[in-house]
XYZ file of C-alpha atoms in Angstrom:
573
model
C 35.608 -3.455 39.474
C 37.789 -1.813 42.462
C 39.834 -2.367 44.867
C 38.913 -2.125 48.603
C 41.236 -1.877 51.551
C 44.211 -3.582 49.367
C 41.051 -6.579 47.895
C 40.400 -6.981 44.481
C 36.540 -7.306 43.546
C 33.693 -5.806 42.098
C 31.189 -3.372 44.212
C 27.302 -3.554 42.863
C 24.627 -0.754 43.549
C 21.281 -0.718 42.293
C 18.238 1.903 42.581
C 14.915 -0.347 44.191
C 13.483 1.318 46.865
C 10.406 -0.333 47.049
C 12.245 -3.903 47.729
C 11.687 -5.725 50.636
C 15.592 -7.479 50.004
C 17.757 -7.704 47.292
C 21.094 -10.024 46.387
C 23.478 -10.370 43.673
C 23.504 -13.602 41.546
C 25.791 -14.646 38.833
C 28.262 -17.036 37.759
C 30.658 -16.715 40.429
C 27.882 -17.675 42.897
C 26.311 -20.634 40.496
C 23.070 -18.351 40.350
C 22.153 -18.602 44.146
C 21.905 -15.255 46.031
C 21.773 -16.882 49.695
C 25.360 -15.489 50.882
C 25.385 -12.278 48.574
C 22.536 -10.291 49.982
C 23.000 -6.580 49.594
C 22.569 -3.745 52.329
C 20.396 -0.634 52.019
C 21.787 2.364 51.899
C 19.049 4.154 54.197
C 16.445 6.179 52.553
C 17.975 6.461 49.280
C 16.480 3.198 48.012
C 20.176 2.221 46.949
C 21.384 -1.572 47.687
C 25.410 -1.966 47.363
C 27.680 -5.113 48.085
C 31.423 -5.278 47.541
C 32.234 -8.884 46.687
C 35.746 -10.445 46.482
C 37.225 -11.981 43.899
C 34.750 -11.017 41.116
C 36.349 -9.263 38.137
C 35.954 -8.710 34.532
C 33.153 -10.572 32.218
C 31.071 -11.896 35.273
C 27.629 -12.487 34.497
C 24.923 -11.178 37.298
C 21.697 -10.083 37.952
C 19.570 -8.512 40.853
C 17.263 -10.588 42.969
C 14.899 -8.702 44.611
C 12.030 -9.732 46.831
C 8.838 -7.194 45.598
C 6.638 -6.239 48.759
C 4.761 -8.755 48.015
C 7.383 -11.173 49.138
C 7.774 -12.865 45.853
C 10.930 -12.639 43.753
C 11.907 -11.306 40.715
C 15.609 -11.627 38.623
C 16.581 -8.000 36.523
C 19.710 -7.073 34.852
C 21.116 -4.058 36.122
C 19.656 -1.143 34.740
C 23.071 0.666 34.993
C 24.980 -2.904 33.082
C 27.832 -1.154 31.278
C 28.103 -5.060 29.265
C 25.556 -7.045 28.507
C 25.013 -10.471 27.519
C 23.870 -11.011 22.964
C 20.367 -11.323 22.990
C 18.472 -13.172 23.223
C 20.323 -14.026 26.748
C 20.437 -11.051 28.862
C 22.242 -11.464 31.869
C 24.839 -8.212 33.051
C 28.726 -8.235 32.208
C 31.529 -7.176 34.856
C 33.427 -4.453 32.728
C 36.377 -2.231 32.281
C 37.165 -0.485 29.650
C 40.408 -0.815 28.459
C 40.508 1.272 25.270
C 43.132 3.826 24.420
C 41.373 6.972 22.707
C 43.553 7.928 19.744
C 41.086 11.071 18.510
C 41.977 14.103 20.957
C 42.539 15.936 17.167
C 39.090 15.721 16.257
C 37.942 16.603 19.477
C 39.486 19.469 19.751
C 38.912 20.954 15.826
C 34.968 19.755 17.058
C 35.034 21.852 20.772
C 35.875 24.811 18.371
C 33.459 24.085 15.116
C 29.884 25.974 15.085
C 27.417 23.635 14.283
C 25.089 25.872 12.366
C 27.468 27.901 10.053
C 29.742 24.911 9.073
C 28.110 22.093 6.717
C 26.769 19.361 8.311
C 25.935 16.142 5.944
C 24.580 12.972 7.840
C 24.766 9.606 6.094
C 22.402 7.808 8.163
C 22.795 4.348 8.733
C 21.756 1.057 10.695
C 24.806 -1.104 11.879
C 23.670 -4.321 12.079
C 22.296 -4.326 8.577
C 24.598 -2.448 6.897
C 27.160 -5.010 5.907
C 25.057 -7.926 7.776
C 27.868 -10.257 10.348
C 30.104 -7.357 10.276
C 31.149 -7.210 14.119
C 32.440 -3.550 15.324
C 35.687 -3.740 14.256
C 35.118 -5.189 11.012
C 32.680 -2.157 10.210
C 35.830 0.192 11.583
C 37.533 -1.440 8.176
C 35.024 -0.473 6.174
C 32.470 2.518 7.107
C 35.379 5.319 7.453
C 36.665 4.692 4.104
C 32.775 4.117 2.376
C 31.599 7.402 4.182
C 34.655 9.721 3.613
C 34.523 8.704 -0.116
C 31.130 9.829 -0.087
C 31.948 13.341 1.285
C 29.639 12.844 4.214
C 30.291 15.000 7.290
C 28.331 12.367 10.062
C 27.126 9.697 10.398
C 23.939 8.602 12.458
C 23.445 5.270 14.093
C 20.168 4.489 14.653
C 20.214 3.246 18.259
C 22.957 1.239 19.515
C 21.812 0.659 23.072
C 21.056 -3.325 24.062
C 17.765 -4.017 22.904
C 16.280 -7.295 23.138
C 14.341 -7.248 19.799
C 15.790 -6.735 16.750
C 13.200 -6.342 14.818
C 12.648 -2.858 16.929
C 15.636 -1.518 15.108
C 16.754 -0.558 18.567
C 14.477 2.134 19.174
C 13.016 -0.371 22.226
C 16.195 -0.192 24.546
C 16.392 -2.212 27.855
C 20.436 -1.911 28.253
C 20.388 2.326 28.052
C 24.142 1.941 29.458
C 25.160 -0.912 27.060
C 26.131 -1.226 23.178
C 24.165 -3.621 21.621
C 25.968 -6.926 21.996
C 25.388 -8.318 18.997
C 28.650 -6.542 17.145
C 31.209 -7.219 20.299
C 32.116 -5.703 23.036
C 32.048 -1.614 24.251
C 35.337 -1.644 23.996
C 34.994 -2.417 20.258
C 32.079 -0.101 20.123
C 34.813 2.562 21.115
C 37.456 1.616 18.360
C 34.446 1.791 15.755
C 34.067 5.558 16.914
C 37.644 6.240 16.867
C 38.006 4.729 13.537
C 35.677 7.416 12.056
C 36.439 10.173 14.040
C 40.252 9.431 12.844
C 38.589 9.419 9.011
C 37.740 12.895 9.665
C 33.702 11.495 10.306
C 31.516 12.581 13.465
C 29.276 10.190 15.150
C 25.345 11.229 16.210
C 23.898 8.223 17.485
C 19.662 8.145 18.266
C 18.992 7.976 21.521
C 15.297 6.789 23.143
C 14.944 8.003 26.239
C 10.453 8.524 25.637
C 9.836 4.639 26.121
C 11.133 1.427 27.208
C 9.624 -1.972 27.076
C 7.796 -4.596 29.614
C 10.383 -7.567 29.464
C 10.259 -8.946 33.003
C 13.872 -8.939 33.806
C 14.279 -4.760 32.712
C 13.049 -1.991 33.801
C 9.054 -2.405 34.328
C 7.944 -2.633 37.827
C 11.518 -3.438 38.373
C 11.493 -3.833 42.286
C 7.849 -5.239 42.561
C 6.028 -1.493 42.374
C 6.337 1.387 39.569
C 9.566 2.929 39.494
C 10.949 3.741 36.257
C 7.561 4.235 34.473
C 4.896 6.947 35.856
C 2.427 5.075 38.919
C -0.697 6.587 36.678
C -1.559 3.389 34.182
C -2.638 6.158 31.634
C 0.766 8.261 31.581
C 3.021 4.961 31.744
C 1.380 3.102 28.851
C 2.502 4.259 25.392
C -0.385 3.580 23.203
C 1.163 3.119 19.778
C 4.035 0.623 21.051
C 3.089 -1.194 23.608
C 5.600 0.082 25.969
C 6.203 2.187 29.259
C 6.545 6.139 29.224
C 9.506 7.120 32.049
C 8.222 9.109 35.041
C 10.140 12.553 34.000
C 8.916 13.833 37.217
C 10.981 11.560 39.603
C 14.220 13.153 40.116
C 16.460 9.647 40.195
C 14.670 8.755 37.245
C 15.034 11.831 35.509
C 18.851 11.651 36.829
C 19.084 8.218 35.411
C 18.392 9.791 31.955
C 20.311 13.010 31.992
C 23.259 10.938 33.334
C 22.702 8.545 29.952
C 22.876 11.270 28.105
C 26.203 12.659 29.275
C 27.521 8.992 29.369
C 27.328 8.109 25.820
C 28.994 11.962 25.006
C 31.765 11.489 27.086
C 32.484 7.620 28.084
C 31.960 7.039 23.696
C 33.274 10.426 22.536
C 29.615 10.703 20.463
C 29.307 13.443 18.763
C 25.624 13.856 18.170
C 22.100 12.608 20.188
C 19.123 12.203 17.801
C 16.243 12.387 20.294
C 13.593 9.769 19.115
C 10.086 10.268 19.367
C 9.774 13.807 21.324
C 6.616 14.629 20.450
C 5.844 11.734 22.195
C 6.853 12.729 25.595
C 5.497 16.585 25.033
C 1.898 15.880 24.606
C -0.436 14.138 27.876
C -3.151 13.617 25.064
C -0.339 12.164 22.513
C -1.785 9.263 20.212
C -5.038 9.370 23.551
C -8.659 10.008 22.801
C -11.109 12.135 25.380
C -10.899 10.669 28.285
C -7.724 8.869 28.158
C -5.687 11.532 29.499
C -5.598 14.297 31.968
C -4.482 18.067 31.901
C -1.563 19.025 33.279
C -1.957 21.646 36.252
C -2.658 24.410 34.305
C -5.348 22.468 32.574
C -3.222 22.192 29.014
C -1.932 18.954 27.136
C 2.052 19.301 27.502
C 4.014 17.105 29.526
C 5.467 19.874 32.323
C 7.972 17.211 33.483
C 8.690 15.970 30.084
C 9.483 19.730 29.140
C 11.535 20.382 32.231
C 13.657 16.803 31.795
C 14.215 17.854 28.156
C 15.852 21.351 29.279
C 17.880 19.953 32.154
C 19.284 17.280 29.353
C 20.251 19.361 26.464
C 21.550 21.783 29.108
C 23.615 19.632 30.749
C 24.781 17.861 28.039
C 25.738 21.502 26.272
C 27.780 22.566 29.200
C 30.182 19.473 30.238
C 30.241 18.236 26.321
C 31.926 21.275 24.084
C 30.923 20.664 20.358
C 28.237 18.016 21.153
C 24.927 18.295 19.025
C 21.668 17.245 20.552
C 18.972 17.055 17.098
C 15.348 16.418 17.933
C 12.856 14.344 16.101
C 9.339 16.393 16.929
C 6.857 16.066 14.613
C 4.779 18.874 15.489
C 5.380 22.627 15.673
C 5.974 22.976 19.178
C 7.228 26.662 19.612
C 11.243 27.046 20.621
C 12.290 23.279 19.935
C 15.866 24.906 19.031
C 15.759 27.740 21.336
C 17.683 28.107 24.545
C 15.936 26.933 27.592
C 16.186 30.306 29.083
C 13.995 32.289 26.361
C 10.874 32.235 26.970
C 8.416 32.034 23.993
C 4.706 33.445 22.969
C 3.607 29.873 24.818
C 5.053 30.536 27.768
C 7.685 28.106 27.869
C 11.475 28.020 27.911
C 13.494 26.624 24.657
C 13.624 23.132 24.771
C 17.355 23.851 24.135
C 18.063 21.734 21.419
C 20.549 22.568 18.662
C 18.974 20.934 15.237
C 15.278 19.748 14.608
C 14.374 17.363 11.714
C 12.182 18.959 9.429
C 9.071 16.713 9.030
C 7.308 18.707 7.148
C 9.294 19.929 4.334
C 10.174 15.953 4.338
C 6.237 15.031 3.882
C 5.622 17.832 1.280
C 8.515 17.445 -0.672
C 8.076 13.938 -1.263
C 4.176 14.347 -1.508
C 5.002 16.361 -4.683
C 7.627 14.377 -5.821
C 5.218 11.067 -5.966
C 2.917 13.417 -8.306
C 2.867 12.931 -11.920
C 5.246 16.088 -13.501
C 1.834 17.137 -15.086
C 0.209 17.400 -12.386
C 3.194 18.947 -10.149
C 1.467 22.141 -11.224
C -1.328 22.220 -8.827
C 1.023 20.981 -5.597
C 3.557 23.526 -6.624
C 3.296 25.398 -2.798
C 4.334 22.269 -0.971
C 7.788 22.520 -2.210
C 8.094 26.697 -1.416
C 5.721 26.302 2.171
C 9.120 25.730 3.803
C 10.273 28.701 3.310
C 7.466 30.554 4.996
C 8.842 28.672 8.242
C 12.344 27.697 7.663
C 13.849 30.428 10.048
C 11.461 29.224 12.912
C 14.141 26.692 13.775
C 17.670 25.188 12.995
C 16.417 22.053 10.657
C 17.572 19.021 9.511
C 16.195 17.870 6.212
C 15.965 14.185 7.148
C 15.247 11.504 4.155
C 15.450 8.550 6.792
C 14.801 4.861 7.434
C 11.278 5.687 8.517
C 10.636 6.931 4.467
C 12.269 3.469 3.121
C 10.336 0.539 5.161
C 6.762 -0.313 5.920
C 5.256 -0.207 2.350
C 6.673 3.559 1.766
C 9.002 2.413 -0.843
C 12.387 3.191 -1.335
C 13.341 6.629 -2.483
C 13.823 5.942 -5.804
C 10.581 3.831 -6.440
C 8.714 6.791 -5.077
C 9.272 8.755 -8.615
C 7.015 8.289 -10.886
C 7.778 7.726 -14.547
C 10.176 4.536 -16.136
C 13.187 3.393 -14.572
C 15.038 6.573 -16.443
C 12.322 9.273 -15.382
C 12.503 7.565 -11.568
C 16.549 7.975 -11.513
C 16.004 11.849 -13.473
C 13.635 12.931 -10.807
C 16.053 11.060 -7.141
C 18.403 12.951 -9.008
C 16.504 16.506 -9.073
C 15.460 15.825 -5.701
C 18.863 15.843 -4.427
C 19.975 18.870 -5.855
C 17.426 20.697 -4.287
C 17.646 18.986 -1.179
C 21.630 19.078 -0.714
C 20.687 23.204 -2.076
C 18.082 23.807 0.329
C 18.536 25.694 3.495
C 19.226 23.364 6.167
C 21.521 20.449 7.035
C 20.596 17.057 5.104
C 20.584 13.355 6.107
C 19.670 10.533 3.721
C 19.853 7.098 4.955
C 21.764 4.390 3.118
C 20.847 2.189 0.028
C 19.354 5.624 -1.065
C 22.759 6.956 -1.807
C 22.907 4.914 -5.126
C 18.936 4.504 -5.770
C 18.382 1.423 -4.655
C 14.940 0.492 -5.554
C 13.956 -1.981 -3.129
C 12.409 -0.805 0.295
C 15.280 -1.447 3.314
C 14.688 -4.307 5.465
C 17.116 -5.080 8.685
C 17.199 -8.593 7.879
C 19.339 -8.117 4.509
C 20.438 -4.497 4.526
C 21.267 -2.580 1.613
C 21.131 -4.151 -1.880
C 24.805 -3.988 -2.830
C 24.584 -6.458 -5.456
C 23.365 -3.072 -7.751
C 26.652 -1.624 -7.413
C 28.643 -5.074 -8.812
C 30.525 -3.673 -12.583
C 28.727 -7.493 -13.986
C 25.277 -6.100 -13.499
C 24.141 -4.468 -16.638
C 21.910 -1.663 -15.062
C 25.327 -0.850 -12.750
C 26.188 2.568 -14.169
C 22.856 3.643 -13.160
C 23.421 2.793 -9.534
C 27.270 4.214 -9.532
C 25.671 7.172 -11.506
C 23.591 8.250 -8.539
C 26.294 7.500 -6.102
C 28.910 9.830 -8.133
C 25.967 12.626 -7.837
C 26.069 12.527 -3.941
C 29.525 12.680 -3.971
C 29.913 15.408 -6.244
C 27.165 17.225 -3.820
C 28.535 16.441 -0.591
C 32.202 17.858 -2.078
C 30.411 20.813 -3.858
C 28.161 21.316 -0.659
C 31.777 21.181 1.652
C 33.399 23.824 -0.827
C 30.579 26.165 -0.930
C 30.373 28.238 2.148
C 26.681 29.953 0.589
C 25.238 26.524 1.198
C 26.016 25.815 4.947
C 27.983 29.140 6.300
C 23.981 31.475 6.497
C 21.588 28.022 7.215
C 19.908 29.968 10.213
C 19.580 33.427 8.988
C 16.957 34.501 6.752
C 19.848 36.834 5.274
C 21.296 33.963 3.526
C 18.229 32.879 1.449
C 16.555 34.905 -1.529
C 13.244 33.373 -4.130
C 14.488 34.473 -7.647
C 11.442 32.575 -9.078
C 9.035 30.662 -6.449
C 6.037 31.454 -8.522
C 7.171 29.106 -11.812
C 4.491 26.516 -11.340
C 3.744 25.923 -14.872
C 7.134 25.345 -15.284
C 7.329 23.125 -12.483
C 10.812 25.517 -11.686
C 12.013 26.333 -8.304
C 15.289 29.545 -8.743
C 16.421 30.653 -5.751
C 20.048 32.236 -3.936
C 21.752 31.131 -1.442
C 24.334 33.885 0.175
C 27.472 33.355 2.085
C 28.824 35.802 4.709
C 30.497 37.866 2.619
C 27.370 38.175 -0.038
C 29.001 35.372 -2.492
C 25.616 34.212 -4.488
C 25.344 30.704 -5.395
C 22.171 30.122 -7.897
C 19.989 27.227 -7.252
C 17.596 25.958 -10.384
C 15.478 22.537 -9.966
C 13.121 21.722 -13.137
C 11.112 19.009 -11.989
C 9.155 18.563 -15.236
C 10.897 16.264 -18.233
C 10.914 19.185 -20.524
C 14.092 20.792 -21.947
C 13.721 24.274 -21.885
C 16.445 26.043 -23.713
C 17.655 29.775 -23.282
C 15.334 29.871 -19.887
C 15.432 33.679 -18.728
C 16.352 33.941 -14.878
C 17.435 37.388 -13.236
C 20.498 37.659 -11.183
C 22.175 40.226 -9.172
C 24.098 42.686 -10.736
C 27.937 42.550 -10.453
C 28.630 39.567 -11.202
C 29.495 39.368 -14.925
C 30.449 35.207 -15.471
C 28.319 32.609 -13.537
C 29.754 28.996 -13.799
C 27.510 25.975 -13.544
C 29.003 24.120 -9.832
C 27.005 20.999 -10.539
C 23.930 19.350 -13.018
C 22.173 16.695 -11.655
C 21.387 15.952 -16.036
C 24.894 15.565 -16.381
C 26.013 12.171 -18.468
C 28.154 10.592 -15.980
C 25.229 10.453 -13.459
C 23.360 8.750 -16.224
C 21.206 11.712 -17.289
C 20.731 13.604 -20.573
C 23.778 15.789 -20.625
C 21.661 19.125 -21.167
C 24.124 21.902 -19.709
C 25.213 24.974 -18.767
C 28.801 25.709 -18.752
């Protein structure tokens, strides 16, 4: 909406270069483009039409005539507002939200991500209190998630997506909170809700796919324009979806710009990059034949790599205290370095700042599933992340992906009774919330729910109602990750050293028979703090463990056994 030469209206530009014609349609013009057709803007490819009169909440669309001569109806790829699936025309919008956080922003412009502690409670908003619009969840998520002692909070994607049952991660509205919860404005007092709680926001962002729905973004003026004009690179095998063309500057522009939008027009926090390994690899999820080398003749994605380093770069330098976290499954060299050092492969950084830590996720909960007696023999997946752990700045993610699909919930992973399941989600967070690295666990696992999570009925909160009779065992495990996120927060060895080797020392990593992990953590000034995990159901009393000299009293911080977690009560004062 603007005004132009003293009239009131609303001016529309769209990106279709390829279009023989193209009109705006909406409400105000009962859905018939004849008097609304848009001129080009010369060789950009960019239509643009002021029309009178047209304000707030419109509905419109784009008609566009393809070379072909036929015609095609898309919402606006740059739709601020969107219509709650499953309609999907574009809203007319202003924002008219007034930001109340400029304390949080500036304590986070002057916060270090990697030497202050960083705990993400990660979470999926439709689900998590199902109905609960925007601003009901800014009642209620704040208070849950500062209780808890979380630092964060991750959304999984937000964006309008047409399909629920794609959790988001298949966006069509990239500019556009999902409708579903209200409006952006809403979307915005959500945000300043938890930002005002003290809570930062990361939010996953999908910029490696987008789906075929013929009013979005494939073939969206009659030719390729968004996805790459090779069949091969632009079909995503695993998803059925469209890869972007990286290596066309507008659309490249398009993303980078999304980036920075959600950073600055939201006041995110955090962008969890979905699916990068994705977009590295040509031969990604392709057999022989089904791809082709880049122009060296080798598998990476040049453009993918260069769009990657132009986003986290530009999203570093106009957004102080912003995180960008990568989800890259493979061990691509320099995910977390700057994109000016150059590594052994020969590339720049990809420039992130964090990396989830897939494989001390798959290890630790291969071992975990094993029998205690036969931990023994599986004993080096749980220390193999230390040979590596320096390589990059991690996040140890226990997410939605671990929880859904026949993986089971945390909990129901364990092996053993009900007792031995709860004993060993317990020990597994104590080494997790101990080990170096920041930590994310996603919700219903915070009070070992045993059920896997579904987005039709969210988390089981029934478990956590005082007239259920196996209750305590639910509030037992949620008083445990509240106790670690507070003892994590006051503990500068756990957070203040994550990224340098310095900070880290094996007292025993050798205690396989034991099924014992011992190792110290260091803070900057040399402060120890003494990590123990015994991950086999046998009491061992007066266990010898050396310790530096100097310190004459150790006190035990936390005991994942303790009785008001619902364990044994075997301690250590």
């Amino acid at each position: 909406p603007m005004t132009w030469q003293g009239v009131t209206g609303t001016r529309f530009t769209v990106w279709a270069p390829n279009a023989r014609g193209v009109r705006v349609v909406g409400d105000f013009t009962y859905w018939d483009g004849t008097a609304t057709p848009m001129r080009s803007l010369g060789g950009t490819g960019v239509w643009e039409l002021f029309l009178p009169g047209v304000g707030e909440g419109a509905l419109y669309k784009f008609e566009i005539t393809r070379p072909d001569g036929t015609h095609t109806l898309r919402a606006d790829p740059m739709a601020r507002q969107t219509e709650a699936p499953p309609a999907n025309a574009s809203i007319v919008h202003s924002s008219h939200h007034t930001w109340r956080d400029e304390a949080w922003l500036i304590h986070r412009a002057g916060r270090a991500v990697h030497s202050s502690p960083l705990s993400i409670y990660e979470l999926h908003l439709p689900s998590w209190r199902p109905g609960l619009t925007y601003r009901q969840l800014a009642e209620q998520l704040p208070a849950y998630v500062a209780d808890l002692g979380f630092t964060h909070v991750e959304l999984m994607p937000v964006a309008e997506h047409p399909f629920g049952g794609s959790w988001g991660y298949q966006v069509t509205g990239f500019y556009a909170p999902t409708a579903r919860l209200g409006t952006p404005d809403d979307f915005k007092f959500l945000i300043d809700a938890l930002h005002r709680a003290g809570i930062g926001v990361l939010v996953d962002w999908v910029p490696a796919h987008f789906p075929k729905d013929d009013w979005a973004l494939a073939e969206f003026d009659g030719r390729t324009l968004y996805e790459h004009e090779d069949p091969a690179r632009a079909a995503h095998p695993d998803w059925g979806t469209l890869e972007f063309d990286y290596g066309r500057k507008e659309v490249r522009n398009f993303l980078v710009a999304n980036a920075v939008y959600w950073c600055e027009e939201f006041h995110i926090d955090g962008l969890r990059v979905d699916a990068v390994a994705s977009m590295l690899y040509l031969d990604y999820s392709r057999e022989p034949g089904e791809w082709s080398p880049n122009a060296n003749g080798g598998r990476e994605n040049l453009d993918a790599v260069a769009f990657l380093q132009e986003m986290n770069a530009t999203v570093y330098r106009r957004c102080p205290g912003v995180v960008t976290v990568a989800e890259e499954s493979t061990a691509w060299d320099g995910v977390t370095r700057a994109t000016h050092h150059v590594g052994p492969s020969g590339f720049g950084g990809l420039g992130f700042g964090l990396k989830w830590n897939m494989g001390w996720m798959h290890d630790s909960l291969e071992y975990m599933a094993k029998e205690p007696v036969h931990r023994k023999y599986h004993h080096h997946e749980m220390t193999f992340s230390m040979v590596y752990a320096y390589s990059e700045n991690y996040v140890l993610p226990i997410s939605h992906d671990e929880v859904v699909h026949g993986k089971r919930s945390l909990a129901a992973k364990m092996p053993g009774d009900w007792w031995q399941q709860r004993a060993n989600h317990r020990a597994y967070l104590g080494y997790m919330w101990a080990h170096p690295g920041k930590q994310l666990l996603f919700m219903g696992q915070e009070f070992a729910q045993g059920a896997e999570w579904s987005e039709g009925h969210g988390p089981d909160w029934w478990l956590l109602d005082p007239s259920y009779s196996a209750e305590p065992d639910h509030r037992g495990v949620r008083d445990l990750v509240r106790d670690l996120n507070h003892t994590y927060a006051a503990t500068p060895a756990l957070w203040q050293r994550d990224t340098e080797p310095e900070g880290f020392a094996w007292i025993d990593g050798e205690a396989s028979e034991d099924n014992v992990f011992a190792f110290l953590r260091y803070d900057a000034d040399g402060g120890p703090l003494l990590a123990v995990s015994n991950f086999s159901p046998v009491v061992r009393h007066e266990y010898r463990l050396g310790v530096p000299n100097g310190f004459t009293v150790w006190h035990e911080a936390l005991n994942t056994d303790a009785t008001r977690y619902g364990g044994s009560g075997v301690s250590n004062p």
